[in-house]
Amino acid sequence: MSKVSIEAKATYRGCIEARSTVGATVQKVNHAPTTKLLLNGRSPGEHDPALQAKQVKCSILHDVKLGKNPAGLRLPDMKPFIVKQAQAQKWTASAMHLHLEDLKKPKDERYIHKILTSDEGGVLVFTFVPFILGLLHQDEVTAFECDVTFKRVIDLNEWEMVTYLPSIER
């Protein structure tokens, strides 16, 4: 067994790149039509004696894969995502339960008026006191303020709209 030269590594890297790293193994790279084409019909071991060792080719393949995947070759840890998703589902279910209870009340007494969910797991809950929201249409209201900085409520964002009406001092 001989030491792997820079040229041999570069040649085998070329074979890997030509074949693609997706699902690549040493055996798949060795038998790929592109490898035969690049090495003039010879196997990697016939092209350079140092490439007869599977461990050498594995090491080169691993380096090429790492170069293409800087985050690593393993799947990311999904546990935090799964826990967060489970919490979001629990909160959504709680909000839905409160909404269903609120629907039993007359419309002017309800607080939760609509719940929208997205395919990505986002939840938007519209809450307001109808009487106060109706005051926005009064002539006395010349402006209102929207606080879009989002307050964190548990693990949800809350958005507020604030207005002041002199006649009710609210």
Tab-separated table of C-alpha atoms in Angstrom:
chain	number	residue	atom	x	y	z
A	1	MET	CA	0.000	0.000	0.000
A	2	SER	CA	1.334	3.425	-0.908
A	3	LYS	CA	0.644	6.886	0.429
A	4	VAL	CA	-2.166	8.785	-1.310
A	5	SER	CA	-0.847	11.587	-3.456
A	6	ILE	CA	-2.542	14.979	-3.835
A	7	GLU	CA	-3.228	14.111	-7.465
A	8	ALA	CA	-4.929	10.803	-6.536
A	9	LYS	CA	-7.146	12.596	-3.997
A	10	ALA	CA	-8.039	15.270	-6.551
A	11	THR	CA	-8.859	12.618	-9.157
A	12	TYR	CA	-11.119	10.670	-6.775
A	13	ARG	CA	-12.761	13.925	-5.648
A	14	GLY	CA	-13.489	14.613	-9.314
A	15	CYS	CA	-15.099	11.169	-9.625
A	16	ILE	CA	-17.268	11.885	-6.560
A	17	GLU	CA	-18.274	15.334	-7.830
A	18	ALA	CA	-19.142	13.921	-11.258
A	19	ARG	CA	-21.305	11.180	-9.728
A	20	SER	CA	-22.855	13.535	-7.053
A	21	THR	CA	-22.577	13.187	-3.298
A	22	VAL	CA	-26.276	12.468	-2.810
A	23	GLY	CA	-26.485	8.877	-1.609
A	24	ALA	CA	-22.869	8.302	-2.598
A	25	THR	CA	-20.928	5.346	-1.276
A	26	VAL	CA	-17.471	4.159	-2.273
A	27	GLN	CA	-18.984	1.290	-4.249
A	28	LYS	CA	-21.428	3.576	-6.088
A	29	VAL	CA	-18.644	6.027	-6.966
A	30	ASN	CA	-16.331	3.194	-8.102
A	31	HIS	CA	-18.982	1.738	-10.439
A	32	ALA	CA	-20.424	5.020	-11.700
A	33	PRO	CA	-20.205	5.514	-15.484
A	34	THR	CA	-18.668	8.939	-14.851
A	35	THR	CA	-15.806	7.337	-12.899
A	36	LYS	CA	-15.051	4.980	-15.793
A	37	LEU	CA	-15.154	7.940	-18.163
A	38	LEU	CA	-12.832	10.120	-16.040
A	39	LEU	CA	-10.370	7.278	-15.438
A	40	ASN	CA	-10.305	6.086	-19.068
A	41	GLY	CA	-12.171	2.843	-18.348
A	42	ARG	CA	-10.020	1.893	-15.356
A	43	SER	CA	-11.046	1.389	-11.744
A	44	PRO	CA	-9.741	3.853	-9.115
A	45	GLY	CA	-7.301	1.185	-7.844
A	46	GLU	CA	-5.926	0.618	-11.357
A	47	HIS	CA	-5.581	4.375	-11.846
A	48	ASP	CA	-3.567	4.839	-8.640
A	49	PRO	CA	-2.468	1.988	-6.336
A	50	ALA	CA	-3.232	4.070	-3.205
A	51	LEU	CA	-6.910	4.101	-4.233
A	52	GLN	CA	-7.149	0.329	-3.765
A	53	ALA	CA	-7.794	0.852	-0.034
A	54	LYS	CA	-11.473	1.336	0.711
A	55	GLN	CA	-10.649	3.360	3.858
A	56	VAL	CA	-8.738	5.925	1.789
A	57	LYS	CA	-11.683	6.341	-0.587
A	58	CYS	CA	-14.108	6.534	2.366
A	59	SER	CA	-12.050	9.324	3.889
A	60	ILE	CA	-12.005	11.312	0.627
A	61	LEU	CA	-15.748	10.775	0.142
A	62	HIS	CA	-16.435	11.908	3.721
A	63	ASP	CA	-14.376	15.078	3.219
A	64	VAL	CA	-16.234	15.912	-0.003
A	65	LYS	CA	-19.619	15.341	1.666
A	66	LEU	CA	-18.646	17.571	4.606
A	67	GLY	CA	-17.562	20.260	2.160
A	68	LYS	CA	-21.018	20.202	0.581
A	69	ASN	CA	-22.842	19.989	3.938
A	70	PRO	CA	-21.166	22.364	6.410
A	71	ALA	CA	-23.878	21.722	9.029
A	72	GLY	CA	-22.851	18.061	9.160
A	73	LEU	CA	-24.117	14.809	7.731
A	74	ARG	CA	-26.570	13.854	10.471
A	75	LEU	CA	-30.206	14.874	10.687
A	76	PRO	CA	-30.766	17.852	12.994
A	77	ASP	CA	-32.115	17.204	16.477
A	78	MET	CA	-35.883	17.400	16.060
A	79	LYS	CA	-36.753	17.112	19.768
A	80	PRO	CA	-36.985	20.895	20.456
A	81	PHE	CA	-39.162	21.328	17.354
A	82	ILE	CA	-41.444	18.440	18.342
A	83	VAL	CA	-41.803	19.771	21.913
A	84	LYS	CA	-42.563	23.290	20.632
A	85	GLN	CA	-45.061	21.898	18.120
A	86	ALA	CA	-46.793	19.866	20.861
A	87	GLN	CA	-47.036	22.991	23.059
A	88	ALA	CA	-48.460	25.009	20.168
A	89	GLN	CA	-51.049	22.303	19.526
A	90	LYS	CA	-52.000	22.317	23.220
A	91	TRP	CA	-52.374	26.125	23.245
A	92	THR	CA	-54.349	26.049	20.007
A	93	ALA	CA	-56.678	23.446	21.503
A	94	SER	CA	-57.109	25.616	24.623
A	95	ALA	CA	-57.854	28.701	22.521
A	96	MET	CA	-60.313	26.695	20.416
A	97	HIS	CA	-62.042	25.436	23.561
A	98	LEU	CA	-62.363	29.005	24.895
A	99	HIS	CA	-63.641	30.146	21.486
A	100	LEU	CA	-66.291	27.427	21.419
A	101	GLU	CA	-67.404	28.412	24.925
A	102	ASP	CA	-67.484	32.070	23.850
A	103	LEU	CA	-69.674	31.222	20.840
A	104	LYS	CA	-72.458	30.233	23.277
A	105	LYS	CA	-72.656	33.879	24.438
A	106	PRO	CA	-74.487	36.638	22.565
A	107	LYS	CA	-72.281	38.281	19.915
A	108	ASP	CA	-71.909	41.552	21.838
A	109	GLU	CA	-70.557	39.703	24.910
A	110	ARG	CA	-67.970	37.572	23.140
A	111	TYR	CA	-64.246	38.204	23.565
A	112	ILE	CA	-62.707	35.678	21.150
A	113	HIS	CA	-64.166	36.339	17.718
A	114	LYS	CA	-62.034	34.338	15.295
A	115	ILE	CA	-59.173	31.836	15.261
A	116	LEU	CA	-57.119	31.309	12.133
A	117	THR	CA	-54.481	28.622	11.726
A	118	SER	CA	-51.843	28.222	9.032
A	119	ASP	CA	-50.367	25.098	7.448
A	120	GLU	CA	-47.036	25.919	9.118
A	121	GLY	CA	-48.622	25.730	12.589
A	122	GLY	CA	-49.173	29.455	13.157
A	123	VAL	CA	-52.226	30.526	15.123
A	124	LEU	CA	-53.917	33.926	15.031
A	125	VAL	CA	-56.585	34.655	17.655
A	126	PHE	CA	-58.760	37.764	17.231
A	127	THR	CA	-60.046	39.050	20.555
A	128	PHE	CA	-61.837	42.299	21.306
A	129	VAL	CA	-64.681	43.827	23.266
A	130	PRO	CA	-67.285	44.700	20.613
A	131	PHE	CA	-68.470	47.854	22.410
A	132	ILE	CA	-64.955	49.300	22.598
A	133	LEU	CA	-64.141	48.333	19.010
A	134	GLY	CA	-67.368	50.025	17.892
A	135	LEU	CA	-66.138	53.272	19.415
A	136	LEU	CA	-63.506	53.570	16.692
A	137	HIS	CA	-66.257	54.777	14.403
A	138	GLN	CA	-67.203	57.674	16.733
A	139	ASP	CA	-66.512	61.202	15.517
A	140	GLU	CA	-64.609	61.935	18.735
A	141	VAL	CA	-61.913	59.404	17.823
A	142	THR	CA	-59.418	61.225	15.673
A	143	ALA	CA	-56.636	58.650	15.928
A	144	PHE	CA	-55.779	55.296	17.353
A	145	GLU	CA	-52.498	53.604	18.089
A	146	CYS	CA	-51.316	50.114	17.209
A	147	ASP	CA	-48.566	48.584	19.306
A	148	VAL	CA	-46.907	46.141	16.932
A	149	THR	CA	-43.930	45.361	19.161
A	150	PHE	CA	-45.568	42.101	20.295
A	151	LYS	CA	-45.614	41.205	23.952
A	152	ARG	CA	-44.683	37.624	24.725
A	153	VAL	CA	-47.541	35.778	26.384
A	154	ILE	CA	-46.270	32.330	27.356
A	155	ASP	CA	-44.819	31.414	23.956
A	156	LEU	CA	-47.256	33.453	21.875
A	157	ASN	CA	-47.077	36.992	20.506
A	158	GLU	CA	-49.763	39.474	21.552
A	159	TRP	CA	-50.583	42.528	19.454
A	160	GLU	CA	-52.535	45.472	20.876
A	161	MET	CA	-54.521	48.333	19.445
A	162	VAL	CA	-55.107	51.241	21.824
A	163	THR	CA	-57.385	54.253	21.546
A	164	TYR	CA	-58.526	56.958	23.952
A	165	LEU	CA	-62.054	58.285	23.920
A	166	PRO	CA	-62.561	61.381	26.099
A	167	SER	CA	-66.267	60.773	26.697
A	168	ILE	CA	-65.657	57.464	28.476
A	169	GLU	CA	-62.048	58.211	29.529
A	170	ARG	CA	-60.860	54.881	28.208
